PDB file of C-alpha atoms in Angstrom:
ATOM      1  CA  MET A   1     116.471  82.312  80.466  1.00  0.00           C
ATOM      2  CA  ALA A   2     112.555  81.700  80.783  1.00  0.00           C
ATOM      3  CA  SER A   3     110.518  84.771  81.946  1.00  0.00           C
ATOM      4  CA  VAL A   4     108.032  85.524  84.492  1.00  0.00           C
ATOM      5  CA  ALA A   5     104.969  85.072  81.947  1.00  0.00           C
ATOM      6  CA  GLU A   6     106.466  81.124  80.424  1.00  0.00           C
ATOM      7  CA  LEU A   7     106.967  79.889  83.982  1.00  0.00           C
ATOM      8  CA  LEU A   8     103.565  81.018  85.323  1.00  0.00           C
ATOM      9  CA  PRO A   9     101.061  78.695  83.819  1.00  0.00           C
ATOM     10  CA  ARG A  10     103.643  75.785  83.919  1.00  0.00           C
ATOM     11  CA  ALA A  11     103.360  76.623  87.585  1.00  0.00           C
ATOM     12  CA  ALA A  12      99.604  76.712  87.670  1.00  0.00           C
ATOM     13  CA  ARG A  13      99.217  73.974  85.352  1.00  0.00           C
ATOM     14  CA  LEU A  14     102.091  71.621  88.268  1.00  0.00           C
ATOM     15  CA  LYS A  15      99.476  72.952  91.148  1.00  0.00           C
ATOM     16  CA  TYR A  16      96.437  72.011  89.402  1.00  0.00           C
ATOM     17  CA  GLU A  17      97.920  68.152  89.141  1.00  0.00           C
ATOM     18  CA  LEU A  18      98.690  68.325  92.665  1.00  0.00           C
ATOM     19  CA  GLU A  19      95.429  69.504  93.287  1.00  0.00           C
ATOM     20  CA  VAL A  20      93.825  66.276  91.793  1.00  0.00           C
ATOM     21  CA  GLN A  21      96.838  64.050  93.048  1.00  0.00           C
ATOM     22  CA  LEU A  22      95.135  64.646  96.730  1.00  0.00           C
ATOM     23  CA  ARG A  23      91.880  64.244  96.396  1.00  0.00           C
ATOM     24  CA  ALA A  24      93.279  60.759  94.888  1.00  0.00           C
ATOM     25  CA  VAL A  25      95.278  60.461  98.423  1.00  0.00           C
ATOM     26  CA  GLU A  26      93.349  61.761 100.658  1.00  0.00           C
ATOM     27  CA  GLN A  27      90.478  58.701  98.425  1.00  0.00           C
ATOM     28  CA  GLY A  28      93.272  56.526  98.896  1.00  0.00           C
ATOM     29  CA  ALA A  29      94.007  55.814  95.484  1.00  0.00           C
ATOM     30  CA  GLY A  30      97.223  58.180  95.458  1.00  0.00           C
ATOM     31  CA  ASP A  31     100.400  58.315  96.457  1.00  0.00           C
ATOM     32  CA  ALA A  32     101.577  60.615  99.107  1.00  0.00           C
ATOM     33  CA  GLY A  33     105.123  60.910  98.305  1.00  0.00           C
ATOM     34  CA  ASP A  34     104.481  61.654  94.319  1.00  0.00           C
ATOM     35  CA  CYS A  35     102.394  64.525  95.917  1.00  0.00           C
ATOM     36  CA  GLY A  36     105.708  66.103  98.175  1.00  0.00           C
ATOM     37  CA  MET A  37     107.990  65.807  95.165  1.00  0.00           C
ATOM     38  CA  GLY A  38     105.427  67.646  93.272  1.00  0.00           C
ATOM     39  CA  LEU A  39     105.080  69.569  95.755  1.00  0.00           C
ATOM     40  CA  ARG A  40     108.453  70.392  96.378  1.00  0.00           C
ATOM     41  CA  GLU A  41     109.080  71.107  92.249  1.00  0.00           C
ATOM     42  CA  LEU A  42     105.836  73.344  92.993  1.00  0.00           C
ATOM     43  CA  PHE A  43     108.508  75.628  95.214  1.00  0.00           C
ATOM     44  CA  THR A  44     111.245  75.066  93.413  1.00  0.00           C
ATOM     45  CA  GLN A  45     109.270  76.795  91.176  1.00  0.00           C
ATOM     46  CA  ILE A  46     107.900  79.275  92.721  1.00  0.00           C
ATOM     47  CA  ASN A  47     110.904  80.499  94.056  1.00  0.00           C
ATOM     48  CA  THR A  48     112.548  80.639  90.586  1.00  0.00           C
ATOM     49  CA  LEU A  49     109.957  82.702  90.047  1.00  0.00           C
ATOM     50  CA  ARG A  50     110.359  85.430  92.773  1.00  0.00           C
ATOM     51  CA  GLN A  51     114.304  85.508  90.710  1.00  0.00           C
ATOM     52  CA  LEU A  52     112.647  86.381  87.828  1.00  0.00           C
ATOM     53  CA  LEU A  53     110.758  88.765  89.102  1.00  0.00           C
ATOM     54  CA  ASN A  54     113.193  91.773  88.988  1.00  0.00           C
ATOM     55  CA  ALA A  55     114.287  91.372  85.898  1.00  0.00           C
ATOM     56  CA  GLU A  56     110.166  91.889  84.744  1.00  0.00           C
ATOM     57  CA  ARG A  57     109.445  95.707  83.622  1.00  0.00           C
ATOM     58  CA  PRO A  58     108.791  98.016  86.249  1.00  0.00           C
ATOM     59  CA  GLU A  59     105.215  98.548  85.358  1.00  0.00           C
ATOM     60  CA  ARG A  60     104.425  94.927  85.790  1.00  0.00           C
ATOM     61  CA  ARG A  61     106.367  93.726  88.120  1.00  0.00           C
ATOM     62  CA  ASN A  62     103.860  94.108  91.169  1.00  0.00           C
ATOM     63  CA  LEU A  63     101.432  92.523  89.152  1.00  0.00           C
ATOM     64  CA  TRP A  64     103.664  89.033  88.824  1.00  0.00           C
ATOM     65  CA  LYS A  65     104.238  89.352  92.501  1.00  0.00           C
ATOM     66  CA  VAL A  66     100.788  89.820  92.960  1.00  0.00           C
ATOM     67  CA  LYS A  67      99.741  85.994  91.090  1.00  0.00           C
ATOM     68  CA  ILE A  68     102.986  84.676  92.662  1.00  0.00           C
ATOM     69  CA  ASP A  69     102.769  86.157  96.016  1.00  0.00           C
ATOM     70  CA  GLU A  70      98.591  83.695  94.992  1.00  0.00           C
ATOM     71  CA  LEU A  71      99.987  80.618  93.634  1.00  0.00           C
ATOM     72  CA  GLY A  72     103.115  80.791  96.813  1.00  0.00           C
ATOM     73  CA  HIS A  73      99.696  80.601  99.135  1.00  0.00           C
ATOM     74  CA  GLU A  74      97.504  78.088  97.972  1.00  0.00           C
ATOM     75  CA  ALA A  75     101.125  76.117  97.413  1.00  0.00           C
ATOM     76  CA  GLN A  76     100.964  76.824 101.033  1.00  0.00           C
ATOM     77  CA  PHE A  77      97.694  75.412 101.611  1.00  0.00           C
ATOM     78  CA  LEU A  78      98.120  72.210  99.376  1.00  0.00           C
ATOM     79  CA  SER A  79     101.574  71.978 101.560  1.00  0.00           C
ATOM     80  CA  ASN A  80      99.284  71.892 104.996  1.00  0.00           C
ATOM     81  CA  ASP A  81      96.238  69.814 103.336  1.00  0.00           C
ATOM     82  CA  LEU A  82      98.830  67.131 102.501  1.00  0.00           C
ATOM     83  CA  ARG A  83     100.218  66.368 106.061  1.00  0.00           C
ATOM     84  CA  ARG A  84      96.473  67.006 107.517  1.00  0.00           C
ATOM     85  CA  VAL A  85      95.841  63.739 105.118  1.00  0.00           C
ATOM     86  CA  THR A  86      99.085  62.298 105.489  1.00  0.00           C
ATOM     87  CA  ASN A  87      98.878  62.402 110.048  1.00  0.00           C
ATOM     88  CA  PHE A  88      95.015  61.384 109.075  1.00  0.00           C
ATOM     89  CA  HIS A  89      96.436  58.120 107.230  1.00  0.00           C
ATOM     90  CA  GLN A  90      99.424  57.192 109.488  1.00  0.00           C
ATOM     91  CA  HIS A  91      96.999  57.622 112.556  1.00  0.00           C
ATOM     92  CA  GLN A  92      94.374  55.372 110.769  1.00  0.00           C
ATOM     93  CA  ARG A  93      97.275  53.028 109.561  1.00  0.00           C
ATOM     94  CA  GLU A  94      98.371  52.891 113.355  1.00  0.00           C
ATOM     95  CA  ARG A  95      94.987  52.369 115.106  1.00  0.00           C
ATOM     96  CA  ASP A  96      93.893  49.090 112.943  1.00  0.00           C
ATOM     97  CA  SER A  97      97.591  47.863 113.295  1.00  0.00           C
ATOM     98  CA  LEU A  98      95.780  48.512 117.936  1.00  0.00           C
ATOM     99  CA  PHE A  99      92.914  47.147 116.786  1.00  0.00           C
ATOM    100  CA  ARG A 100      94.722  43.622 115.037  1.00  0.00           C
ATOM    101  CA  ARG A 101      96.713  42.940 118.129  1.00  0.00           C
ATOM    102  CA  ARG A 102      94.053  42.426 120.427  1.00  0.00           C
ATOM    103  CA  ALA A 103      93.896  38.732 120.167  1.00  0.00           C
ATOM    104  CA  GLY A 104      90.637  39.103 117.763  1.00  0.00           C
ATOM    105  CA  ALA A 105      88.699  40.401 120.032  1.00  0.00           C
ATOM    106  CA  ALA A 106      85.298  41.785 118.730  1.00  0.00           C
ATOM    107  CA  PRO A 107      85.230  45.915 120.381  1.00  0.00           C
ATOM    108  CA  SER A 108      82.672  46.826 122.643  1.00  0.00           C
ATOM    109  CA  SER A 109      80.326  49.661 121.569  1.00  0.00           C
ATOM    110  CA  ALA A 110      82.209  51.715 124.436  1.00  0.00           C
ATOM    111  CA  HIS A 111      85.418  50.599 122.340  1.00  0.00           C
ATOM    112  CA  ASP A 112      83.096  51.953 118.567  1.00  0.00           C
ATOM    113  CA  ASP A 113      82.119  55.707 120.448  1.00  0.00           C
ATOM    114  CA  LEU A 114      85.527  56.622 121.231  1.00  0.00           C
ATOM    115  CA  LEU A 115      86.603  55.502 118.492  1.00  0.00           C
ATOM    116  CA  GLU A 116      83.548  57.702 116.949  1.00  0.00           C
ATOM    117  CA  ALA A 117      84.344  60.644 119.419  1.00  0.00           C
ATOM    118  CA  GLU A 118      88.264  60.627 118.382  1.00  0.00           C
ATOM    119  CA  ASP A 119      87.797  60.562 114.775  1.00  0.00           C
ATOM    120  CA  SER A 120      85.526  63.664 115.105  1.00  0.00           C
ATOM    121  CA  TYR A 121      86.696  65.583 116.941  1.00  0.00           C
ATOM    122  CA  ALA A 122      90.297  65.032 115.047  1.00  0.00           C
ATOM    123  CA  ARG A 123      88.422  65.809 111.797  1.00  0.00           C
ATOM    124  CA  SER A 124      86.447  69.461 113.462  1.00  0.00           C
ATOM    125  CA  GLY A 125      90.846  69.341 114.363  1.00  0.00           C
ATOM    126  CA  ASN A 126      91.548  69.710 110.459  1.00  0.00           C
ATOM    127  CA  GLN A 127      88.364  72.000 109.808  1.00  0.00           C
ATOM    128  CA  VAL A 128      89.426  74.098 113.047  1.00  0.00           C
ATOM    129  CA  ASP A 129      93.521  74.547 111.427  1.00  0.00           C
ATOM    130  CA  GLU A 130      91.745  75.174 107.723  1.00  0.00           C
ATOM    131  CA  LEU A 131      90.296  77.961 109.018  1.00  0.00           C
ATOM    132  CA  MET A 132      92.949  79.616 110.212  1.00  0.00           C
ATOM    133  CA  GLU A 133      95.139  79.396 107.254  1.00  0.00           C
ATOM    134  CA  THR A 134      91.271  80.779 105.887  1.00  0.00           C
ATOM    135  CA  GLY A 135      91.185  83.608 107.617  1.00  0.00           C
ATOM    136  CA  ARG A 136      95.642  83.900 108.061  1.00  0.00           C
ATOM    137  CA  ALA A 137      95.047  83.927 103.828  1.00  0.00           C
ATOM    138  CA  SER A 138      92.551  86.123 103.959  1.00  0.00           C
ATOM    139  CA  LEU A 139      94.022  88.867 106.654  1.00  0.00           C
ATOM    140  CA  ASP A 140      97.235  88.578 104.736  1.00  0.00           C
ATOM    141  CA  SER A 141      95.182  89.766 101.146  1.00  0.00           C
ATOM    142  CA  LEU A 142      93.598  92.318 102.308  1.00  0.00           C
ATOM    143  CA  ARG A 143      97.058  93.685 103.780  1.00  0.00           C
ATOM    144  CA  ALA A 144      98.592  93.799 100.393  1.00  0.00           C
ATOM    145  CA  GLN A 145      95.052  95.246  99.251  1.00  0.00           C
ATOM    146  CA  ARG A 146      95.574  97.717 101.663  1.00  0.00           C
ATOM    147  CA  GLU A 147      98.937  98.924 100.715  1.00  0.00           C
ATOM    148  CA  ARG A 148      98.149  98.513  97.055  1.00  0.00           C
ATOM    149  CA  LEU A 149      95.243 101.441  98.239  1.00  0.00           C
ATOM    150  CA  LYS A 150      97.673 103.512  99.774  1.00  0.00           C
ATOM    151  CA  ASN A 151     100.000 103.147  96.799  1.00  0.00           C
ATOM    152  CA  THR A 152      97.027 104.026  94.442  1.00  0.00           C
ATOM    153  CA  HIS A 153      95.645 107.247  96.860  1.00  0.00           C
ATOM    154  CA  ARG A 154      99.407 109.096  97.412  1.00  0.00           C
ATOM    155  CA  ASN A 155     100.094 108.449  93.101  1.00  0.00           C
ATOM    156  CA  ALA A 156      96.367 110.134  92.450  1.00  0.00           C
ATOM    157  CA  LEU A 157      97.900 112.756  95.145  1.00  0.00           C
ATOM    158  CA  ASP A 158     100.894 112.809  93.580  1.00  0.00           C
ATOM    159  CA  MET A 159      99.150 113.154  90.254  1.00  0.00           C
ATOM    160  CA  ILE A 160      97.365 115.730  91.211  1.00  0.00           C
ATOM    161  CA  ASN A 161     100.169 118.441  92.722  1.00  0.00           C
ATOM    162  CA  LYS A 162     101.983 117.937  89.242  1.00  0.00           C
ATOM    163  CA  LEU A 163      98.677 119.535  87.029  1.00  0.00           C
ATOM    164  CA  GLY A 164      99.100 121.967  89.796  1.00  0.00           C
ATOM    165  CA  LEU A 165      96.454 121.970  91.975  1.00  0.00           C
ATOM    166  CA  SER A 166      96.202 122.301  95.229  1.00  0.00           C
ATOM    167  CA  ASP A 167      94.439 122.757  98.590  1.00  0.00           C
ATOM    168  CA  THR A 168      92.479 125.640  97.591  1.00  0.00           C
ATOM    169  CA  VAL A 169      91.563 124.957  94.171  1.00  0.00           C
ATOM    170  CA  MET A 170      90.184 121.942  95.271  1.00  0.00           C
ATOM    171  CA  LYS A 171      88.544 124.045  97.708  1.00  0.00           C
ATOM    172  CA  LEU A 172      87.200 126.355  95.363  1.00  0.00           C
ATOM    173  CA  ILE A 173      86.049 123.243  92.747  1.00  0.00           C
ATOM    174  CA  ASN A 174      83.478 121.924  95.413  1.00  0.00           C
ATOM    175  CA  SER A 175      82.527 125.013  96.518  1.00  0.00           C
ATOM    176  CA  ARG A 176      81.541 125.854  92.977  1.00  0.00           C
ATOM    177  CA  ASN A 177      79.978 122.484  92.616  1.00  0.00           C
ATOM    178  CA  ARG A 178      77.427 122.489  94.861  1.00  0.00           C
ATOM    179  CA  GLN A 179      76.300 125.966  94.096  1.00  0.00           C
ATOM    180  CA  ASP A 180      75.414 124.437  90.368  1.00  0.00           C
ATOM    181  CA  ARG A 181      73.844 122.512  92.328  1.00  0.00           C
ATOM    182  CA  LYS A 182      71.658 124.438  93.833  1.00  0.00           C
ATOM    183  CA  ILE A 183      70.795 126.809  91.297  1.00  0.00           C
ATOM    184  CA  VAL A 184      70.328 123.398  88.821  1.00  0.00           C
ATOM    185  CA  VAL A 185      67.361 122.715  91.786  1.00  0.00           C
ATOM    186  CA  GLY A 186      65.860 126.506  92.237  1.00  0.00           C
ATOM    187  CA  GLY A 187      65.421 125.914  88.386  1.00  0.00           C
ATOM    188  CA  PHE A 188      64.367 122.836  88.568  1.00  0.00           C
ATOM    189  CA  VAL A 189      61.307 124.623  91.098  1.00  0.00           C
ATOM    190  CA  PHE A 190      61.145 127.178  89.026  1.00  0.00           C
ATOM    191  CA  LEU A 191      60.644 125.439  86.587  1.00  0.00           C
ATOM    192  CA  PHE A 192      57.571 123.527  88.261  1.00  0.00           C
ATOM    193  CA  VAL A 193      56.400 125.882  90.392  1.00  0.00           C
ATOM    194  CA  LEU A 194      55.132 128.010  86.472  1.00  0.00           C
TER     195      LEU A 194
END
């Protein structure tokens, strides 16, 4: 059975290849079906990685979990981008077929303005969707960081308790540091006066 260390680079390479394919689909040179199949394969690999995560050593498990979650977020972004590009191309084909059915009459200037406004509106909507997805991903990332910091803080407190350092000892250490600073500053002042 493969490990996370072996499968994660393969999944990352597949994600990169899908990014390249998606750029080609956006430019009209690629096939959205192939890109969709690749995305399904990537999601399958991510699910496999999540299942293999429990077999990893506990000290490495959190690191692998973060990397797998990042890969999952990026795969979700790719899926959303593919959906957006596919919808745009479908809308473009429908619009072109409508114009072809108009019995050869050239669209008027008002129609051109409306089509341009519609395209602009669609692009703006797509950009807002992308910004919302980016914001959600950022918030998720910040939440995960907060949890990691809470765990680190809790572990540090546990370590201090294991070492036998109570609150009173910590206060004594801090007051001693303040007294030492005062002595050093006083010594500097005394030396400068001489």
